[in-house]
mmCIF file of C-alpha atoms in Angstrom:
data_model
loop_
_atom_site.group_PDB
_atom_site.id
_atom_site.type_symbol
_atom_site.label_atom_id
_atom_site.label_comp_id
_atom_site.label_asym_id
_atom_site.label_seq_id
_atom_site.Cartn_x
_atom_site.Cartn_y
_atom_site.Cartn_z
ATOM 1 C CA MET A 1323 90.179 77.602 71.747
ATOM 2 C CA SER A 1324 91.852 73.940 71.472
ATOM 3 C CA THR A 1325 94.291 72.766 73.893
ATOM 4 C CA PRO A 1326 97.281 72.398 71.313
ATOM 5 C CA ALA A 1327 97.170 76.085 70.574
ATOM 6 C CA ARG A 1328 97.192 77.022 73.799
ATOM 7 C CA ALA A 1329 100.301 75.295 74.530
ATOM 8 C CA SER A 1330 101.775 76.563 71.376
ATOM 9 C CA ARG A 1331 101.490 79.876 72.355
ATOM 10 C CA SER A 1332 102.721 79.413 75.654
ATOM 11 C CA ARG A 1333 105.755 78.144 74.266
ATOM 12 C CA THR A 1334 105.696 80.928 71.730
ATOM 13 C CA ARG A 1335 105.465 83.517 74.937
ATOM 14 C CA ARG A 1336 108.443 81.812 76.519
ATOM 15 C CA ARG A 1337 110.255 81.747 73.955
ATOM 16 C CA ARG A 1338 110.070 85.267 73.296
ATOM 17 C CA ARG A 1339 111.171 86.055 76.922
ATOM 18 C CA LYS A 1340 114.132 83.911 76.146
ATOM 19 C CA ASP A 1341 115.205 85.294 73.467
ATOM 20 C CA ASN A 1342 114.888 88.845 74.709
ATOM 21 C CA PRO A 1343 116.194 89.375 78.227
ATOM 22 C CA ASP A 1344 116.476 92.618 78.043
ATOM 23 C CA GLY A 1345 112.607 92.916 78.179
ATOM 24 C CA THR A 1346 112.566 94.445 74.711
ATOM 25 C CA MET A 1347 109.113 94.201 72.969
ATOM 26 C CA THR A 1348 107.147 95.336 69.960
ATOM 27 C CA LEU A 1349 103.918 97.089 70.524
ATOM 28 C CA VAL A 1350 101.693 94.293 70.028
ATOM 29 C CA GLU A 1351 103.901 91.801 72.164
ATOM 30 C CA HIS A 1352 102.972 95.132 75.188
ATOM 31 C CA LEU A 1353 99.355 95.172 74.311
ATOM 32 C CA MET A 1354 99.220 91.251 74.655
ATOM 33 C CA GLU A 1355 101.486 91.304 77.827
ATOM 34 C CA LEU A 1356 98.985 94.368 79.033
ATOM 35 C CA ARG A 1357 95.894 91.858 78.474
ATOM 36 C CA HIS A 1358 97.516 88.891 80.332
ATOM 37 C CA ARG A 1359 98.146 91.229 83.272
ATOM 38 C CA VAL A 1360 94.752 92.399 83.219
ATOM 39 C CA ILE A 1361 93.046 89.060 82.889
ATOM 40 C CA VAL A 1362 94.999 87.548 85.948
ATOM 41 C CA SER A 1363 93.867 90.855 88.160
ATOM 42 C CA LEU A 1364 90.469 90.424 86.888
ATOM 43 C CA ILE A 1365 90.098 86.924 87.885
ATOM 44 C CA ALA A 1366 91.771 87.337 90.982
ATOM 45 C CA LEU A 1367 89.231 90.507 91.807
ATOM 46 C CA ALA A 1368 86.476 87.923 90.800
ATOM 47 C CA LEU A 1369 87.445 85.100 93.466
ATOM 48 C CA GLY A 1370 87.866 87.706 96.109
ATOM 49 C CA THR A 1371 84.550 89.489 95.176
ATOM 50 C CA ILE A 1372 83.472 85.669 95.699
ATOM 51 C CA VAL A 1373 84.765 85.383 98.893
ATOM 52 C CA GLY A 1374 83.609 88.327 100.319
ATOM 53 C CA PHE A 1375 79.865 88.648 98.888
ATOM 54 C CA ILE A 1376 79.589 85.059 101.215
ATOM 55 C CA TRP A 1377 81.435 85.892 104.007
ATOM 56 C CA TYR A 1378 79.283 89.106 104.252
ATOM 57 C CA GLN A 1379 76.907 87.162 106.111
ATOM 58 C CA HIS A 1380 78.000 83.784 107.006
ATOM 59 C CA GLY A 1381 81.273 83.362 109.423
ATOM 60 C CA PHE A 1382 83.240 80.546 109.994
ATOM 61 C CA SER A 1383 85.278 78.924 112.330
ATOM 62 C CA LEU A 1384 88.886 77.302 112.130
ATOM 63 C CA SER A 1385 90.429 74.834 114.195
ATOM 64 C CA VAL A 1386 94.334 75.713 114.577
ATOM 65 C CA ARG A 1387 95.859 72.720 117.575
ATOM 66 C CA GLY A 1388 93.273 71.706 119.075
ATOM 67 C CA TYR A 1389 91.964 75.950 119.904
ATOM 68 C CA GLU A 1390 88.873 76.409 117.991
ATOM 69 C CA LEU A 1391 88.527 80.070 116.106
ATOM 70 C CA THR A 1392 85.793 81.660 115.263
ATOM 71 C CA VAL A 1393 85.640 84.566 112.658
ATOM 72 C CA LYS A 1394 82.191 86.426 112.368
ATOM 73 C CA SER A 1395 80.610 87.513 109.331
ATOM 74 C CA LEU A 1396 82.189 90.217 107.326
ATOM 75 C CA GLY A 1397 79.060 92.126 107.957
ATOM 76 C CA ASP A 1398 79.143 91.675 111.800
ATOM 77 C CA ILE A 1399 82.524 93.037 112.125
ATOM 78 C CA LEU A 1400 81.834 96.224 109.964
ATOM 79 C CA ARG A 1401 78.812 97.197 111.910
ATOM 80 C CA GLY A 1402 80.812 96.679 115.062
ATOM 81 C CA PRO A 1403 81.998 100.276 115.751
ATOM 82 C CA TYR A 1404 77.888 101.470 115.441
ATOM 83 C CA CYS A 1405 76.826 98.607 117.809
ATOM 84 C CA SER A 1406 79.803 99.244 120.160
ATOM 85 C CA LEU A 1407 77.608 103.443 120.810
ATOM 86 C CA PRO A 1408 75.907 103.477 123.848
ATOM 87 C CA PRO A 1409 72.115 102.643 123.187
ATOM 88 C CA ASP A 1410 70.934 105.966 123.964
ATOM 89 C CA LYS A 1411 73.194 107.226 120.393
ATOM 90 C CA ARG A 1412 71.531 104.624 117.669
ATOM 91 C CA ALA A 1413 67.602 103.912 116.675
ATOM 92 C CA SER A 1414 66.495 100.794 117.990
ATOM 93 C CA PHE A 1415 64.291 98.439 115.182
ATOM 94 C CA THR A 1416 63.530 95.198 116.672
ATOM 95 C CA ALA A 1417 61.764 93.958 119.888
ATOM 96 C CA ASP A 1418 64.709 92.600 122.119
ATOM 97 C CA GLY A 1419 67.218 95.863 121.647
ATOM 98 C CA GLU A 1420 69.494 93.930 118.537
ATOM 99 C CA CYS A 1421 71.830 96.216 116.572
ATOM 100 C CA ARG A 1422 70.406 96.701 113.178
ATOM 101 C CA LEU A 1423 71.147 99.304 110.473
ATOM 102 C CA LEU A 1424 67.891 100.322 108.307
ATOM 103 C CA ALA A 1425 67.426 99.484 104.948
ATOM 104 C CA THR A 1426 64.934 102.057 102.928
ATOM 105 C CA SER A 1427 64.643 100.746 99.639
ATOM 106 C CA PRO A 1428 63.809 96.471 98.198
ATOM 107 C CA PHE A 1429 67.347 96.362 96.880
ATOM 108 C CA GLU A 1430 69.379 98.323 99.152
ATOM 109 C CA MET A 1431 70.406 95.155 101.175
ATOM 110 C CA LEU A 1432 71.371 92.913 97.653
ATOM 111 C CA ILE A 1433 73.115 95.786 96.352
ATOM 112 C CA LEU A 1434 75.068 96.770 99.781
ATOM 113 C CA ARG A 1435 76.381 93.157 100.157
ATOM 114 C CA ILE A 1436 77.883 93.410 96.554
ATOM 115 C CA LYS A 1437 79.617 96.440 96.989
ATOM 116 C CA VAL A 1438 80.750 95.222 100.526
ATOM 117 C CA GLY A 1439 81.833 91.990 98.659
ATOM 118 C CA ALA A 1440 83.850 93.712 95.549
ATOM 119 C CA VAL A 1441 85.541 96.290 98.407
ATOM 120 C CA ALA A 1442 86.678 92.930 100.141
ATOM 121 C CA GLY A 1443 87.698 90.945 97.057
ATOM 122 C CA CYS A 1444 89.948 94.421 96.185
ATOM 123 C CA ILE A 1445 91.746 94.138 99.371
ATOM 124 C CA PHE A 1446 91.915 90.193 99.396
ATOM 125 C CA SER A 1447 92.969 90.560 95.360
ATOM 126 C CA CYS A 1448 95.578 92.857 96.055
ATOM 127 C CA PRO A 1449 98.681 90.839 96.316
ATOM 128 C CA VAL A 1450 97.795 89.575 92.837
ATOM 129 C CA TRP A 1451 96.948 92.250 90.824
ATOM 130 C CA LEU A 1452 99.548 94.519 93.005
ATOM 131 C CA TYR A 1453 102.268 91.788 91.561
ATOM 132 C CA GLN A 1454 100.891 92.027 87.667
ATOM 133 C CA LEU A 1455 100.763 96.003 87.918
ATOM 134 C CA TRP A 1456 104.680 95.218 88.818
ATOM 135 C CA ALA A 1457 105.428 92.277 86.669
ATOM 136 C CA PHE A 1458 104.376 94.476 83.788
ATOM 137 C CA ILE A 1459 106.887 97.451 84.549
ATOM 138 C CA THR A 1460 109.947 95.311 85.957
ATOM 139 C CA PRO A 1461 110.818 94.395 81.885
ATOM 140 C CA GLY A 1462 111.682 98.064 81.240
ATOM 141 C CA LEU A 1463 114.433 97.684 84.455
ATOM 142 C CA HIS A 1464 117.341 96.220 85.241
ATOM 143 C CA LYS A 1465 118.194 93.326 86.530
ATOM 144 C CA LYS A 1466 119.009 94.557 89.899
ATOM 145 C CA GLU A 1467 115.539 96.521 89.933
ATOM 146 C CA ARG A 1468 113.604 93.262 89.430
ATOM 147 C CA ARG A 1469 114.466 91.783 92.513
ATOM 148 C CA PHE A 1470 112.282 94.732 94.415
ATOM 149 C CA THR A 1471 109.677 92.915 93.203
ATOM 150 C CA LEU A 1472 108.621 90.685 96.505
ATOM 151 C CA ILE A 1473 109.754 93.621 98.879
ATOM 152 C CA PHE A 1474 107.848 95.888 96.937
ATOM 153 C CA VAL A 1475 104.755 94.102 97.361
ATOM 154 C CA SER A 1476 104.853 92.819 100.389
ATOM 155 C CA ILE A 1477 105.520 96.577 102.121
ATOM 156 C CA ALA A 1478 102.373 97.848 100.080
ATOM 157 C CA VAL A 1479 100.389 95.288 101.526
ATOM 158 C CA LEU A 1480 101.115 95.535 104.897
ATOM 159 C CA LEU A 1481 101.023 99.275 105.265
ATOM 160 C CA PHE A 1482 96.840 98.795 103.125
ATOM 161 C CA LEU A 1483 96.212 96.789 106.128
ATOM 162 C CA LEU A 1484 97.669 99.138 108.485
ATOM 163 C CA GLY A 1485 95.545 101.776 107.696
ATOM 164 C CA ALA A 1486 92.557 99.858 107.169
ATOM 165 C CA VAL A 1487 93.073 98.378 111.111
ATOM 166 C CA LEU A 1488 93.955 101.964 112.252
ATOM 167 C CA SER A 1489 90.765 103.508 110.345
ATOM 168 C CA TYR A 1490 88.681 100.755 111.842
ATOM 169 C CA VAL A 1491 89.865 101.359 115.645
ATOM 170 C CA ILE A 1492 89.356 105.164 115.157
ATOM 171 C CA LEU A 1493 85.617 104.456 114.047
ATOM 172 C CA SER A 1494 84.113 104.338 116.866
ATOM 173 C CA VAL A 1495 85.459 107.312 118.312
ATOM 174 C CA GLY A 1496 84.552 109.550 115.276
ATOM 175 C CA LEU A 1497 81.163 108.047 115.078
ATOM 176 C CA GLU A 1498 80.226 108.954 118.479
ATOM 177 C CA PHE A 1499 81.372 112.245 118.366
ATOM 178 C CA LEU A 1500 79.169 112.977 114.897
ATOM 179 C CA LEU A 1501 76.416 111.318 115.941
ATOM 180 C CA SER A 1502 76.774 113.365 120.005
ATOM 181 C CA MET A 1503 75.870 116.148 118.191
ATOM 182 C CA GLY A 1504 72.586 117.455 119.138
ATOM 183 C CA ASP A 1505 71.754 113.794 120.471
ATOM 184 C CA GLN A 1506 69.071 115.645 123.168
ATOM 185 C CA TYR A 1507 66.598 115.811 120.234
ATOM 186 C CA GLN A 1508 67.476 113.164 117.591
ATOM 187 C CA SER A 1509 68.525 109.748 117.871
ATOM 188 C CA ALA A 1510 70.673 108.410 114.809
ATOM 189 C CA ALA A 1511 68.971 105.809 112.562
ATOM 190 C CA LEU A 1512 71.876 105.173 110.283
ATOM 191 C CA THR A 1513 70.998 103.239 106.770
ATOM 192 C CA GLY A 1514 72.805 100.630 105.584
ATOM 193 C CA GLU A 1515 74.476 102.066 102.431
ATOM 194 C CA THR A 1516 74.856 105.402 104.629
ATOM 195 C CA TYR A 1517 76.940 103.915 107.059
ATOM 196 C CA PHE A 1518 78.676 101.043 104.941
ATOM 197 C CA TYR A 1519 79.704 104.172 102.546
ATOM 198 C CA TYR A 1520 80.645 105.856 105.187
ATOM 199 C CA VAL A 1521 82.972 103.176 106.733
ATOM 200 C CA ILE A 1522 84.359 101.536 103.180
ATOM 201 C CA ILE A 1523 85.201 105.545 101.973
ATOM 202 C CA LEU A 1524 87.713 105.869 105.465
ATOM 203 C CA LEU A 1525 89.330 102.433 105.196
ATOM 204 C CA LEU A 1526 90.525 102.988 101.441
ATOM 205 C CA VAL A 1527 91.275 106.406 102.402
ATOM 206 C CA PHE A 1528 93.311 105.215 104.856
ATOM 207 C CA GLY A 1529 94.821 102.092 103.386
ATOM 208 C CA VAL A 1530 96.045 104.355 100.138
ATOM 209 C CA SER A 1531 97.061 107.262 102.498
ATOM 210 C CA PHE A 1532 99.641 104.767 103.975
ATOM 211 C CA GLU A 1533 100.786 103.598 100.769
ATOM 212 C CA LEU A 1534 102.437 107.565 100.857
ATOM 213 C CA PRO A 1535 105.765 106.406 102.345
ATOM 214 C CA LEU A 1536 106.108 103.624 99.694
ATOM 215 C CA ILE A 1537 105.650 105.832 96.687
ATOM 216 C CA ILE A 1538 108.598 108.315 98.286
ATOM 217 C CA GLY A 1539 110.713 105.926 98.865
ATOM 218 C CA ALA A 1540 110.240 104.202 95.079
ATOM 219 C CA LEU A 1541 110.994 107.462 93.940
ATOM 220 C CA ASN A 1542 114.526 107.727 95.608
ATOM 221 C CA ILE A 1543 115.691 104.211 94.856
ATOM 222 C CA MET A 1544 115.047 105.626 90.998
ATOM 223 C CA GLY A 1545 117.058 108.840 91.761
ATOM 224 C CA ILE A 1546 114.330 111.305 91.072
ATOM 225 C CA LEU A 1547 113.472 112.835 94.747
ATOM 226 C CA PRO A 1548 116.809 113.067 96.410
ATOM 227 C CA TYR A 1549 116.685 113.671 100.085
ATOM 228 C CA SER A 1550 118.364 117.112 99.209
ATOM 229 C CA ALA A 1551 115.258 118.112 97.575
ATOM 230 C CA VAL A 1552 112.831 117.677 101.051
ATOM 231 C CA LYS A 1553 115.115 117.710 104.111
ATOM 232 C CA ASN A 1554 114.003 121.591 104.664
ATOM 233 C CA LYS A 1555 110.689 121.565 103.669
ATOM 234 C CA ARG A 1556 109.071 119.366 106.516
ATOM 235 C CA ARG A 1557 106.668 122.370 107.423
ATOM 236 C CA ILE A 1558 105.412 122.895 104.656
ATOM 237 C CA ILE A 1559 104.734 119.104 103.975
ATOM 238 C CA ILE A 1560 103.211 118.366 107.188
ATOM 239 C CA VAL A 1561 100.632 121.179 106.022
ATOM 240 C CA CYS A 1562 99.961 119.951 102.830
ATOM 241 C CA LEU A 1563 99.245 116.842 104.339
ATOM 242 C CA ALA A 1564 97.054 118.249 107.160
ATOM 243 C CA VAL A 1565 95.068 119.623 104.447
ATOM 244 C CA LEU A 1566 95.018 116.485 102.603
ATOM 245 C CA ALA A 1567 93.456 114.407 105.053
ATOM 246 C CA ALA A 1568 91.282 117.326 106.092
ATOM 247 C CA VAL A 1569 89.715 117.269 102.536
ATOM 248 C CA VAL A 1570 89.672 113.155 101.688
ATOM 249 C CA THR A 1571 87.904 112.064 105.353
ATOM 250 C CA PRO A 1572 84.469 111.104 104.945
ATOM 251 C CA GLY A 1573 82.676 113.655 107.249
ATOM 252 C CA GLN A 1574 85.165 115.858 108.037
ATOM 253 C CA GLU A 1575 84.967 115.224 111.353
ATOM 254 C CA PRO A 1576 87.745 116.071 113.829
ATOM 255 C CA THR A 1577 89.366 112.769 114.789
ATOM 256 C CA SER A 1578 89.808 111.032 111.628
ATOM 257 C CA MET A 1579 91.591 114.276 110.356
ATOM 258 C CA ILE A 1580 93.820 114.367 113.139
ATOM 259 C CA ALA A 1581 94.553 110.846 113.164
ATOM 260 C CA LEU A 1582 95.595 110.456 109.305
ATOM 261 C CA THR A 1583 97.945 113.645 109.648
ATOM 262 C CA ALA A 1584 99.618 112.201 112.395
ATOM 263 C CA CYS A 1585 99.976 108.781 110.804
ATOM 264 C CA LEU A 1586 101.506 110.250 107.674
ATOM 265 C CA SER A 1587 103.716 112.974 109.238
ATOM 266 C CA LEU A 1588 105.196 109.725 111.206
ATOM 267 C CA LEU A 1589 105.586 107.732 108.084
ATOM 268 C CA THR A 1590 106.896 110.767 105.744
ATOM 269 C CA GLU A 1591 109.536 111.067 108.562
ATOM 270 C CA ILE A 1592 110.457 107.227 108.156
ATOM 271 C CA SER A 1593 110.819 107.886 104.411
ATOM 272 C CA PHE A 1594 112.372 110.605 104.447
ATOM 273 C CA GLN A 1595 115.210 108.621 106.985
ATOM 274 C CA PHE A 1596 115.320 106.049 104.345
ATOM 275 C CA CYS A 1597 116.131 108.363 101.712
ATOM 276 C CA ARG A 1598 118.718 110.049 103.642
ATOM 277 C CA ILE A 1599 120.355 106.703 104.244
ATOM 278 C CA ASN A 1600 120.135 105.397 100.958
ATOM 279 C CA ASP A 1601 121.692 109.123 99.324
ATOM 280 C CA LYS A 1602 124.339 108.309 101.742
ATOM 281 C CA ARG A 1603 124.968 105.216 100.570
ATOM 282 C CA ARG A 1604 125.259 105.674 96.984
ATOM 283 C CA GLY A 1605 127.278 108.785 98.084
ATOM 284 C CA GLU A 1606 125.180 110.900 96.068
ATOM 285 C CA GLU A 1607 125.615 114.597 97.514
ATOM 286 C CA ARG A 1608 124.002 117.778 96.082
ATOM 287 C CA PRO A 1609 127.165 120.013 94.489
ATOM 288 C CA GLU A 1610 127.284 123.411 95.964
ATOM 289 C CA TRP A 1611 126.351 125.364 92.662
ATOM 290 C CA MET A 1612 122.953 123.946 92.532
ATOM 291 C CA ASP A 1613 122.548 126.100 95.658
ATOM 292 C CA LEU A 1614 123.267 129.215 94.215
ATOM 293 C CA ASP A 1615 121.317 131.610 92.714
ATOM 294 C CA ASP A 1616 120.333 131.955 88.562
ATOM 295 C CA GLU A 1617 122.581 135.510 88.512
ATOM 296 C CA GLU A 1618 125.246 134.663 91.178
ATOM 297 C CA SER A 1619 128.876 132.834 89.889
ATOM 298 C CA SER A 1620 130.199 129.688 91.754
ATOM 299 C CA PRO A 1621 133.410 130.153 93.629
ATOM 300 C CA LEU A 1622 136.664 128.684 92.443
ATOM 301 C CA ASN A 1623 137.473 126.013 94.490
ATOM 302 C CA GLU A 1624 141.104 125.644 93.139
ATOM 303 C CA SER A 1625 143.881 128.311 92.050
ATOM 304 C CA PRO A 1626 144.705 128.124 88.199
ATOM 305 C CA SER A 1627 148.288 126.703 88.144
ATOM 306 C CA PRO A 1628 150.257 129.331 86.615
ATOM 307 C CA ILE A 1629 150.883 128.612 82.664
ATOM 308 C CA SER A 1630 154.798 127.824 81.624
ATOM 309 C CA GLN A 1631 156.522 129.480 78.885
ATOM 310 C CA PRO A 1632 156.297 127.160 75.916
ATOM 311 C CA GLN A 1633 159.536 126.139 74.852
ATOM 312 C CA ALA A 1634 160.660 126.386 71.075
ATOM 313 C CA VAL A 1635 161.145 122.839 69.378
ATOM 314 C CA ALA A 1636 163.124 122.571 65.898
ATOM 315 C CA ARG A 1637 161.612 121.042 63.285
ATOM 316 C CA PRO A 1638 163.515 118.189 61.609
ATOM 317 C CA GLY A 1639 165.763 119.526 58.551
ATOM 318 C CA SER A 1640 166.062 123.363 60.079
ATOM 319 C CA ILE A 1641 168.720 124.913 60.888
ATOM 320 C CA SER A 1642 169.371 124.764 65.108
ATOM 321 C CA SER A 1643 171.158 127.670 67.148
ATOM 322 C CA PRO A 1644 174.701 127.109 67.728
ATOM 323 C CA LYS A 1645 175.211 125.479 70.867
ATOM 324 C CA SER A 1646 177.738 126.944 73.526
ATOM 325 C CA THR A 1647 180.528 124.384 72.745
ATOM 326 C CA GLY A 1648 183.007 126.483 73.730
ATOM 327 C CA LYS A 1649 184.273 126.660 70.335
ATOM 328 C CA ASN A 1650 184.833 130.454 68.251
ATOM 329 C CA TYR A 1651 182.072 130.666 65.429
ATOM 330 C CA GLY A 1652 182.645 134.262 65.023
ATOM 331 C CA SER A 1653 186.207 134.297 63.300
ATOM 332 C CA SER A 1654 186.737 133.810 59.676
ATOM 333 C CA SER A 1655 189.839 131.483 59.513
ATOM 334 C CA GLY A 1656 190.074 128.172 60.273
ATOM 335 C CA THR A 1657 186.131 127.652 61.109
ATOM 336 C CA ASP A 1658 184.370 124.506 61.487
ATOM 337 C CA PHE A 1659 180.627 123.836 60.210
ATOM 338 C CA SER A 1660 180.601 120.414 61.258
ATOM 339 C CA ASP A 1661 178.710 121.025 64.038
ATOM 340 C CA VAL A 1662 175.794 123.322 61.975
ATOM 341 C CA LEU A 1663 175.644 121.059 59.042
#
C-alpha cells in the first residue's frame, strides 16, 4: 500500500473518531478497529519474543551513575531454583560438577528456547496488549470510565509481576520437597523441557491468579458485584480458592498450594474492602425487601395517611344550596330569590 493511501486511511480513522465522540461504530468499523488492535498486540508480542529469545542465553550489563549492574541470562535465572538445591539431590552431568539440565532430543534445546522466549515476550508486551484490549472496550463506556485505562493497566501489570516473583521465591522450596521424596534411592535428573514447563506454568498460574482482585474491583465499579453479595460468604470463597489452588498448581505439592491460597485470600479480602468503601461512597445500600423470602411480605414502614371525606364541589351553572345568611326562605310572603338565581 502506498504512503498516500495509508495517510488517507489514517485521516479517515481520525475523522470517524472525531465525528463519533460517543464511540458509536458500524459492524465494519468494529472489525477494522479489532484488526488494528490485534496487529499492534502481535507486533509487540513478536518484539518481546525476540528480546526473550536473545536474553535466554546472553546476559548484559548496565551502567547507572557509575554503578555497574550485571543481569544474568534468562536461562540462568530460571534454572536458579534447581541449581540452588543441595548437590546430593540432583544429578551431575559434567566433570566439574556444574549445574546443567538434561536434553534428550536434538531439537529440544531450540524448541525450549523458543517457548521460553515466547513466554517472556508475552510478559514483556503485557502493558501493550492489555492497553489495546482496554482501548477496544472503552468506546462503549462513558467518558468518566475511560480515565481508568492507565490505572487498570498499571495495576494489572503490577499484580502479574508480584505473582510471578512470589512463585519464583517459593519455587526452590517446592522443588526441594518434591525431589526429597525417595532421594535415598534415586537422584533427580530433570530434562530442560520438564523443568522449564514446571517453572513457566507456575509463573503463569501465580501471575494470572493475582489478577483476581482486579477483576472483583472492576465488577464492583460497574455495579455488577456489590459488597452486600459477598460480605457473608467469606468461608465459602476461601474454600473455593483452596480448591482452585489445588487444581491449577503444577505438581500439586503443598507449598505452592498453601502459598497461593494464602495470597489469594489476602488479595480477595483487600478487594472486598475496596468494594465496601466504594459502595459506601456511592451510597448504594441493599433494600430490606431483597433479604426477605419469596413468600414473605415486606413490612410497611409508614402508616397510611387517613383519607379525608371528599367535599362537594358546585358545578358551573348549577343551583347551589342556600347558605345560612340569616334570611327566612321558608315563608311564602316577601321571598327574595336574588341570592339563589
